[in-house]
Amino acid sequence: MGSKLMKNVPHRPDGLILYQLGRGPMAPSISPFPLKLETFCRIAELPYQNDHTAKFSSKGKTPWMLIDGIAVSDSQLCINYLKEKFDFDLNGHLNAADKGVARGLQKMIEENLYWTMCHVTFCSDDKSLLKKLLPYTGLRMWFMTFLLSIVIKLEMWGHGMGRHTDEEIWTIGKSDMEALSQFLGNKDYMMGERVSELDCVAFGMLAQILWHMPGTPHHKLMTGRLIVGLRKQLYAVNSC
């Protein structure tokens, strides 16, 4: 599998390669999960190369990475592997209770808020937002928007989020964003004065809202005074 996937990709034998979707028009990625993983690598000061050819892993997932010839799929599993291999833990300063809180917030962001964002981007009748993110034109653009819309709708139905009305889905997303803002308060980072893994998670997701979802309810809420703290956190992590 390794030699096939690595074809025509220059790299060092002992290097780290992140396989992910292409750069976005306004943010470093069109997906929150590659941005989460790359942010972790950047904060950890791990040298890496990007492969933006949109190759998927053997699990059919992206992002994934290849390190020392070993393929690891899923952004969180990649982070867990890198933490163990390089003995680098962004959560090392947290106590057990804080780690539990961070885990719960991560799941709220990735398993709840994320799907409310997908609903707006992929499942609305107006595909103008999605078309701005995809690097296609003509018939291929029409086909990809149609295909992605069907795939995301099926995934959301299986998840359960897709069984709700538009208004109910937005209520869930709004509640999640407000909860994050209230938890952050006046802190520099999500878990206090030092950056943690949760900040990588939040950065990946909030970057999509701020820079890739203009005009949406999520964007309007985040750019309002109520969620000003989330923008502060976003820029703080970006400067790490």
XYZ file of C-alpha atoms in Angstrom:
240
model
C 0.000 0.000 0.000
C 2.763 2.437 0.906
C 4.598 2.387 -2.429
C 1.371 2.743 -4.398
C 0.123 5.679 -2.383
C 3.487 7.407 -2.384
C 3.964 7.266 -6.161
C 5.374 10.515 -7.585
C 5.424 12.172 -4.145
C 8.945 13.332 -3.219
C 9.779 12.714 0.446
C 12.437 11.654 2.858
C 12.262 7.991 3.932
C 11.849 9.068 7.539
C 9.588 12.026 6.764
C 6.032 12.895 7.712
C 3.556 13.445 4.891
C 0.048 14.756 5.484
C -2.458 13.678 2.867
C -5.330 16.096 2.725
C -7.715 18.010 0.526
C -6.559 21.140 -1.236
C -6.097 24.587 0.237
C -9.216 26.691 0.592
C -9.824 30.051 -1.031
C -9.599 31.868 2.319
C -8.395 29.296 4.893
C -5.526 26.754 4.738
C -7.982 23.900 4.124
C -11.542 23.439 2.916
C -12.087 20.926 5.732
C -11.695 21.380 9.506
C -9.999 18.036 10.139
C -6.880 18.468 7.971
C -6.515 21.953 9.446
C -6.750 20.507 12.963
C -3.977 17.990 12.211
C -1.725 20.489 10.452
C -2.183 22.990 13.285
C -1.060 20.354 15.781
C 2.058 19.619 13.698
C 2.816 23.315 13.404
C 2.500 23.940 17.150
C 4.577 20.821 17.879
C 7.175 22.106 15.382
C 7.171 18.779 13.551
C 8.629 18.986 10.036
C 6.127 17.712 7.489
C 5.161 17.809 3.846
C 1.676 18.188 2.414
C 0.178 16.132 -0.373
C -2.889 17.946 -1.716
C -3.774 15.411 -4.382
C -6.848 14.354 -2.350
C -5.739 10.720 -2.093
C -7.783 8.830 0.461
C -6.454 6.280 2.934
C -7.166 2.563 2.797
C -10.061 3.318 5.164
C -11.486 5.746 2.641
C -10.744 8.683 4.941
C -8.951 12.004 4.731
C -6.835 13.432 6.248
C -4.308 10.720 6.893
C -0.553 10.567 7.152
C 2.411 8.447 6.212
C 5.343 8.456 8.622
C 8.363 6.171 8.380
C 6.386 4.070 5.915
C 3.461 3.641 8.338
C 0.015 4.864 7.262
C -2.282 6.299 9.941
C -5.817 7.398 9.140
C -8.140 9.876 10.912
C -6.979 13.246 12.243
C -7.260 12.268 15.918
C -5.537 8.904 15.464
C -2.746 10.735 13.634
C -2.356 13.158 16.543
C -2.371 10.304 19.056
C 0.348 8.504 17.079
C 2.520 11.633 16.835
C 2.108 12.353 20.549
C 3.400 8.917 21.459
C 6.167 8.807 18.871
C 7.629 12.230 19.677
C 6.625 12.383 23.349
C 4.805 15.663 22.799
C 1.513 16.259 24.595
C -0.366 19.553 24.263
C -2.616 18.359 27.091
C 0.232 17.556 29.460
C -0.516 20.558 31.667
C -4.178 19.599 32.174
C -5.424 17.650 35.167
C -7.706 14.644 34.790
C -10.908 16.663 35.178
C -9.818 19.235 32.590
C -8.924 16.472 30.149
C -12.426 15.085 30.552
C -13.966 18.494 29.878
C -11.733 18.991 26.837
C -12.747 15.588 25.472
C -16.428 16.441 25.869
C -16.035 19.805 24.126
C -14.076 18.196 21.313
C -16.895 15.761 20.657
C -19.459 18.563 20.742
C -17.455 20.421 18.092
C -16.639 17.468 15.848
C -19.731 15.306 16.234
C -22.412 17.964 16.608
C -21.474 21.486 15.502
C -19.701 20.086 12.435
C -22.875 18.488 11.070
C -24.846 21.699 11.466
C -22.175 23.366 9.319
C -22.383 20.575 6.741
C -26.130 21.079 6.548
C -25.691 24.720 5.562
C -22.784 24.158 3.180
C -23.800 20.969 1.389
C -27.535 20.433 1.843
C -29.166 23.798 1.154
C -30.796 24.470 -2.206
C -28.349 27.318 -2.779
C -25.030 25.729 -3.748
C -23.151 29.022 -4.228
C -21.237 28.580 -0.959
C -20.113 25.075 -1.892
C -19.126 26.139 -5.402
C -16.740 28.716 -3.977
C -14.870 25.965 -2.132
C -14.536 23.434 -4.955
C -11.803 23.868 -7.605
C -14.011 22.782 -10.513
C -15.933 24.335 -13.371
C -18.657 23.405 -15.802
C -20.103 19.901 -15.830
C -17.614 18.603 -13.277
C -18.651 21.313 -10.810
C -22.318 20.391 -11.278
C -21.568 16.693 -10.794
C -19.412 17.184 -7.670
C -21.898 19.505 -5.965
C -24.698 17.053 -6.713
C -22.680 14.055 -5.512
C -21.416 15.700 -2.331
C -24.892 16.914 -1.473
C -26.301 13.374 -1.740
C -23.418 11.821 0.224
C -23.587 14.376 3.055
C -27.378 14.088 3.299
C -27.082 10.311 3.677
C -24.329 10.669 6.293
C -26.360 13.227 8.217
C -29.417 10.978 8.139
C -27.368 8.111 9.561
C -25.890 10.416 12.186
C -29.338 11.627 13.174
C -28.782 15.346 12.577
C -30.294 15.093 9.116
C -33.645 13.981 10.530
C -34.277 17.441 12.000
C -35.763 20.524 10.356
C -33.595 23.429 9.189
C -34.683 25.464 12.199
C -33.937 22.668 14.645
C -30.485 22.082 13.146
C -29.607 25.756 13.444
C -30.830 25.810 17.051
C -28.371 22.993 17.801
C -25.499 24.777 16.031
C -26.271 28.088 17.732
C -26.367 26.410 21.144
C -22.986 24.757 20.514
C -21.347 28.024 19.449
C -22.782 29.872 22.428
C -21.600 27.119 24.774
C -18.062 27.367 23.370
C -18.099 31.132 23.731
C -19.360 30.944 27.317
C -16.764 28.337 28.245
C -13.940 30.323 26.667
C -14.929 33.505 28.492
C -11.918 35.800 28.814
C -9.311 33.037 28.563
C -6.647 33.229 25.859
C -7.157 29.576 24.943
C -9.939 27.090 25.459
C -8.439 25.421 28.518
C -6.662 28.415 30.012
C -3.436 30.335 29.464
C -1.731 27.566 27.463
C -2.712 26.057 24.144
C -4.108 22.512 24.145
C -5.358 19.969 21.630
C -8.828 21.435 21.971
C -7.543 24.667 20.447
C -6.427 22.738 17.352
C -9.906 21.242 17.111
C -11.646 24.585 17.591
C -9.305 26.371 15.201
C -10.000 23.898 12.409
C -13.764 24.248 12.806
C -14.045 27.964 13.556
C -11.751 28.842 10.648
C -14.301 27.296 8.303
C -17.088 29.376 9.821
C -15.201 32.656 9.778
C -13.541 32.379 6.368
C -15.520 29.840 4.327
C -19.129 30.344 5.420
C -19.898 34.046 4.770
C -23.533 35.023 5.003
C -24.572 31.887 6.915
C -26.215 31.943 10.349
C -23.006 30.468 11.811
C -20.907 33.277 10.337
C -23.327 36.003 11.406
C -23.300 34.690 14.968
C -19.514 34.420 15.091
C -18.949 37.911 13.700
C -21.413 39.422 16.155
C -20.472 40.787 19.562
C -21.789 37.679 21.309
C -19.045 35.411 19.945
C -16.164 37.898 19.846
C -14.148 35.635 22.179
C -14.145 32.824 19.624
C -12.528 35.092 17.047
C -9.911 36.066 19.625
C -9.121 32.387 20.252
C -8.920 31.758 16.506
C -6.299 34.439 15.969
C -4.382 33.403 19.098
C -3.994 29.840 17.839
C -3.106 31.078 14.362
C -0.178 33.007 15.831
C 1.249 29.996 17.712
